[in-house]
PDB file of C-alpha atoms in Angstrom:
ATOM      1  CA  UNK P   1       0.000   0.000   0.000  1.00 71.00           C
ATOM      2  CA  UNK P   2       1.578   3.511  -1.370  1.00 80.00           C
ATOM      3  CA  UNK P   3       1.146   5.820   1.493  1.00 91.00           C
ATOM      4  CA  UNK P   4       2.200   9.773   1.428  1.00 94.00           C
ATOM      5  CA  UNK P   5       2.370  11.829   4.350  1.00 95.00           C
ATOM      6  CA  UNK P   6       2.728  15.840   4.398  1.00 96.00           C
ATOM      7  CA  UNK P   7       3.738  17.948   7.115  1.00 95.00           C
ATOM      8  CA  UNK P   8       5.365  21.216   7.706  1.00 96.00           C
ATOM      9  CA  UNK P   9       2.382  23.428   6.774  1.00 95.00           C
ATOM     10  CA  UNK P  10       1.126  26.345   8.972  1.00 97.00           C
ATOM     11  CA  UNK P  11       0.932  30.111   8.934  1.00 98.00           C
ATOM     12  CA  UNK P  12       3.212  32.784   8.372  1.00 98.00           C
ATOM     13  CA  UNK P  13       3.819  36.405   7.706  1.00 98.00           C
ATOM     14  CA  UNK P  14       4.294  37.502   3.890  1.00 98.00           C
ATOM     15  CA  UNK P  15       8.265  37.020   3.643  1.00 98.00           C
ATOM     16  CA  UNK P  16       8.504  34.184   5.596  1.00 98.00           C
ATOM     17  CA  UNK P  17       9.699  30.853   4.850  1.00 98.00           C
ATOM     18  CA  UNK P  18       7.930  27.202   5.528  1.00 98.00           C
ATOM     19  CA  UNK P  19       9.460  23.471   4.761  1.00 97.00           C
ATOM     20  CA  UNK P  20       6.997  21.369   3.856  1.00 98.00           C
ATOM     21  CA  UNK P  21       8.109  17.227   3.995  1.00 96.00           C
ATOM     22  CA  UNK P  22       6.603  14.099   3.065  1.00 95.00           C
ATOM     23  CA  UNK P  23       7.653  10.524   4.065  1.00 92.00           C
ATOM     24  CA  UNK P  24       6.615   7.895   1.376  1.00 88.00           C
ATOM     25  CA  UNK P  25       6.506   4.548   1.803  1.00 86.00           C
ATOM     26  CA  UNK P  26       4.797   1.166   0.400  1.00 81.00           C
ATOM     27  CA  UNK P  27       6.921   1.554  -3.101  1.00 69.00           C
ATOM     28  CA  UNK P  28      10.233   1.768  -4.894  1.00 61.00           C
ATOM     29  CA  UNK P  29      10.593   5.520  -4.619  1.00 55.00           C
ATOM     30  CA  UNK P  30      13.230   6.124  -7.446  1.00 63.00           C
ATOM     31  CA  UNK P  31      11.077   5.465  -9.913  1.00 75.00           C
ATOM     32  CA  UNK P  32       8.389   7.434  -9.019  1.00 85.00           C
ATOM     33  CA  UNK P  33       7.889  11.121 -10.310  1.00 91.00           C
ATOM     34  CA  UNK P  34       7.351  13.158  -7.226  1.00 92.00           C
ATOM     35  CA  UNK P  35       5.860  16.409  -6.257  1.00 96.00           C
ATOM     36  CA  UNK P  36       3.327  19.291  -4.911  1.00 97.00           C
ATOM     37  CA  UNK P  37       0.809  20.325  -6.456  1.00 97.00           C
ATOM     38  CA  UNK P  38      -1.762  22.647  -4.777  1.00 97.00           C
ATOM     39  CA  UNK P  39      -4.976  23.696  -4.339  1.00 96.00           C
ATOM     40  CA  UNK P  40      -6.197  27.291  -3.640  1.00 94.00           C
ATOM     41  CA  UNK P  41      -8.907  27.863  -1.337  1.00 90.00           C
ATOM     42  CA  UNK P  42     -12.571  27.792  -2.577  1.00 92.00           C
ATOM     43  CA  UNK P  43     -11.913  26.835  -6.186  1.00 92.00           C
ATOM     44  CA  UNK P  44     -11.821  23.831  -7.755  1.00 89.00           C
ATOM     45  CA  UNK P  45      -8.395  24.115 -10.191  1.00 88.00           C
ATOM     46  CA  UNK P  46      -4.825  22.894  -8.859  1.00 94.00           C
ATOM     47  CA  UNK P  47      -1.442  24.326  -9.259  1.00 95.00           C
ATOM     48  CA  UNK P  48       1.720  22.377  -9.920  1.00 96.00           C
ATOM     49  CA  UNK P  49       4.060  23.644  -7.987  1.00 97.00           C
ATOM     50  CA  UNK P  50       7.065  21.606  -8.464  1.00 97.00           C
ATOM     51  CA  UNK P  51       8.008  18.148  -9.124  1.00 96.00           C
ATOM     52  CA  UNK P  52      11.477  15.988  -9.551  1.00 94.00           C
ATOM     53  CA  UNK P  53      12.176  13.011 -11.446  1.00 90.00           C
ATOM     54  CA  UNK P  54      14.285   9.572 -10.845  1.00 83.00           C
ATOM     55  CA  UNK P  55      16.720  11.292 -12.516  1.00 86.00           C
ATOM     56  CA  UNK P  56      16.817  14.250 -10.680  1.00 89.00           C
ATOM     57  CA  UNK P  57      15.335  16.681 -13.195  1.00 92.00           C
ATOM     58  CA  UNK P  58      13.206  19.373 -11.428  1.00 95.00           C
ATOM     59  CA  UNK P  59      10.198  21.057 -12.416  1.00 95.00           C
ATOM     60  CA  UNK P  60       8.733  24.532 -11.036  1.00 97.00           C
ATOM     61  CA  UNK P  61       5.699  26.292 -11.559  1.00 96.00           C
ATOM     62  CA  UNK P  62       6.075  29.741 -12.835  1.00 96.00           C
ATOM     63  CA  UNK P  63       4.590  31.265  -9.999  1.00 96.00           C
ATOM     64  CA  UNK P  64       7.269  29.496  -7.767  1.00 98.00           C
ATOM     65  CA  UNK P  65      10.890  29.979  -9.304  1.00 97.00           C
ATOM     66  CA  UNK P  66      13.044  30.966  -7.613  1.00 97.00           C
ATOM     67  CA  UNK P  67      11.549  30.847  -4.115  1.00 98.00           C
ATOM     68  CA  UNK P  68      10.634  27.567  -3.882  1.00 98.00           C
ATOM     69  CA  UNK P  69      12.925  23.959  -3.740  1.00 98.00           C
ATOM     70  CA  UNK P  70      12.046  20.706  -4.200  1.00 97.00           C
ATOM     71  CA  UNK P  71      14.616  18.194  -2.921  1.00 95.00           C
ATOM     72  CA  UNK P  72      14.595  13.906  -2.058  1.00 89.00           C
ATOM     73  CA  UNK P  73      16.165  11.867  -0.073  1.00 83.00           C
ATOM     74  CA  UNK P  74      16.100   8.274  -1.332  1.00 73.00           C
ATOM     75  CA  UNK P  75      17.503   6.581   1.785  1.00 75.00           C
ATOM     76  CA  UNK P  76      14.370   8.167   4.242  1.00 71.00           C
ATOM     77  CA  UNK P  77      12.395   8.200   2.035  1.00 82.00           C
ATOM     78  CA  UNK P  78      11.682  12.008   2.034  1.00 88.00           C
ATOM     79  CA  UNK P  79      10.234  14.418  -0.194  1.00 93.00           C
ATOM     80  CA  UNK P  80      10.827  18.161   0.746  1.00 96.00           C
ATOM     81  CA  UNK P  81      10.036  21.779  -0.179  1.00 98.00           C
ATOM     82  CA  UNK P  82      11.708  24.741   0.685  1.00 98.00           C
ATOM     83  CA  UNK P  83       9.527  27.655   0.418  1.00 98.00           C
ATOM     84  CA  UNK P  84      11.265  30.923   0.679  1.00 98.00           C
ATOM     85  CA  UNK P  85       9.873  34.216   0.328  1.00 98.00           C
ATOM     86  CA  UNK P  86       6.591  33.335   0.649  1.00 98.00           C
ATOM     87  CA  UNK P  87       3.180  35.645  -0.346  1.00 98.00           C
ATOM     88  CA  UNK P  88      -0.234  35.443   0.304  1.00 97.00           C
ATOM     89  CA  UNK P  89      -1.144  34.448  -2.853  1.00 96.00           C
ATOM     90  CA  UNK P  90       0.846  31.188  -1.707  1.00 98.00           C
ATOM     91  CA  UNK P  91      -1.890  30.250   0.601  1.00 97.00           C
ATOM     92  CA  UNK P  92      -3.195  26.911  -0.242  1.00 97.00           C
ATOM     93  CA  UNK P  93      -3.293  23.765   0.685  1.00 97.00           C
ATOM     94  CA  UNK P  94      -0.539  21.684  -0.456  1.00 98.00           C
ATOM     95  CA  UNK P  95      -0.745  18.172  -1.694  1.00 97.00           C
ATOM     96  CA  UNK P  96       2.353  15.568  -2.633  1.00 96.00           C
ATOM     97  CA  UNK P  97       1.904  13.209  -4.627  1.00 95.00           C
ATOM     98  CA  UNK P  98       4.210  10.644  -7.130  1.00 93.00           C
ATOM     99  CA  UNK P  99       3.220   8.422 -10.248  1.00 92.00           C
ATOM    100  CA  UNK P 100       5.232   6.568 -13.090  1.00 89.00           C
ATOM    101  CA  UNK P 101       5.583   9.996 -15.426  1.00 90.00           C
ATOM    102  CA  UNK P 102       5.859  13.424 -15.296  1.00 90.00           C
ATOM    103  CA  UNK P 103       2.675  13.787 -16.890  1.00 92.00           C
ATOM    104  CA  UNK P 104       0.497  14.297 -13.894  1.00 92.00           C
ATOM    105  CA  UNK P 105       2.568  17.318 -13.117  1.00 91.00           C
ATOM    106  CA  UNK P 106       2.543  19.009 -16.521  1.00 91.00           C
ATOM    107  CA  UNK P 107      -1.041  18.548 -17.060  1.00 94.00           C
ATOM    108  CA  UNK P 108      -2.300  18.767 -13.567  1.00 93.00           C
ATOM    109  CA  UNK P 109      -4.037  22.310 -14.199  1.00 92.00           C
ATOM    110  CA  UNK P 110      -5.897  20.696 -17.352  1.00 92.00           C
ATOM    111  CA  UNK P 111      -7.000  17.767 -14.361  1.00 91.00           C
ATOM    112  CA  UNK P 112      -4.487  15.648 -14.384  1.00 94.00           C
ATOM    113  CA  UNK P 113      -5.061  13.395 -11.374  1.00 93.00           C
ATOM    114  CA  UNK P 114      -1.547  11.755  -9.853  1.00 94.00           C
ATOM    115  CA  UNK P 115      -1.930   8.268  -9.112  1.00 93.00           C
ATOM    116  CA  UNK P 116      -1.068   8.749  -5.582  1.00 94.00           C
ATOM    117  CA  UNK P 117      -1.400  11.414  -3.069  1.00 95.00           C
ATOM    118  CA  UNK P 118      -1.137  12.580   0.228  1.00 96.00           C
ATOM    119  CA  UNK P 119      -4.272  13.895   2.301  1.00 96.00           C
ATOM    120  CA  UNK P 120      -2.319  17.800   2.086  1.00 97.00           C
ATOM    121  CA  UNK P 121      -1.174  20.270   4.107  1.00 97.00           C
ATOM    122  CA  UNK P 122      -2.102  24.082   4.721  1.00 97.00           C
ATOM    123  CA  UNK P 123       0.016  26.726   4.331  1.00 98.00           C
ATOM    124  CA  UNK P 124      -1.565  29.602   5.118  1.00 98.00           C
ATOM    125  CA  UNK P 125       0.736  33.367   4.422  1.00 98.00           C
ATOM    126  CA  UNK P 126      -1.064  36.616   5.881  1.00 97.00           C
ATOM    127  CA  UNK P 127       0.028  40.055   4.712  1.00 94.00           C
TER     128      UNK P 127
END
């Protein structure tokens, strides 16, 4: 059973900074593509926000470059993002999730659903 468990959300001031982390287990976890994607309060669309691959290739939304990083570690297993500089436009809740491709993450705005993913996390940045 894949199981994906976020934590690190919470609230902070406009500026601030936040780690979110989630442990994965139940799989191999190299192959997997893995990532955040969220989901902004009230509305139905998600947001990729960035993603890595088995071969370490990283993907970042364009509302997120250069504040945000996504990182593994393959021996925890552990997913992590750094968020940096963060706005309130950042407030959502924040899901991870992993599947065989990429794909999820590049079309997740057009509905793309991951085939696995965590119950979320909320970030919540006030002004």
């Amino acid at each position: 059973q894949v199981q994906l468990v976020e934590s690190g959300g919470g609230s902070v001031q406009s500026g601030g900074s936040l780690r979110l982390s989630c442990a994965a287990s139940g799989y191999s976890y190299s192959r997997f593509v893995m990532g955040w994607f969220r989901q902004f309060p009230g509305k139905e669309e998600r947001e990729g926000v960035a993603a890595i691959d088995s071969d370490g290739t990283t993907y970042y939304g364009d509302s997120v470059k250069g504040r945000f990083t996504i990182s593994q570690d393959n021996n925890k297993p552990t997913l992590s993002l750094q968020m940096d500089s963060l706005k309130p436009e950042d407030t959502a809740m924040y899901y991870c999730a992993a599947d065989a491709t990429a794909s999820w993450w590049l079309h997740i705005t057009q509905g793309a659903v991951p085939r696995f993913r965590g119950q979320g996390t909320q970030v919540t940045v006030s002004s």
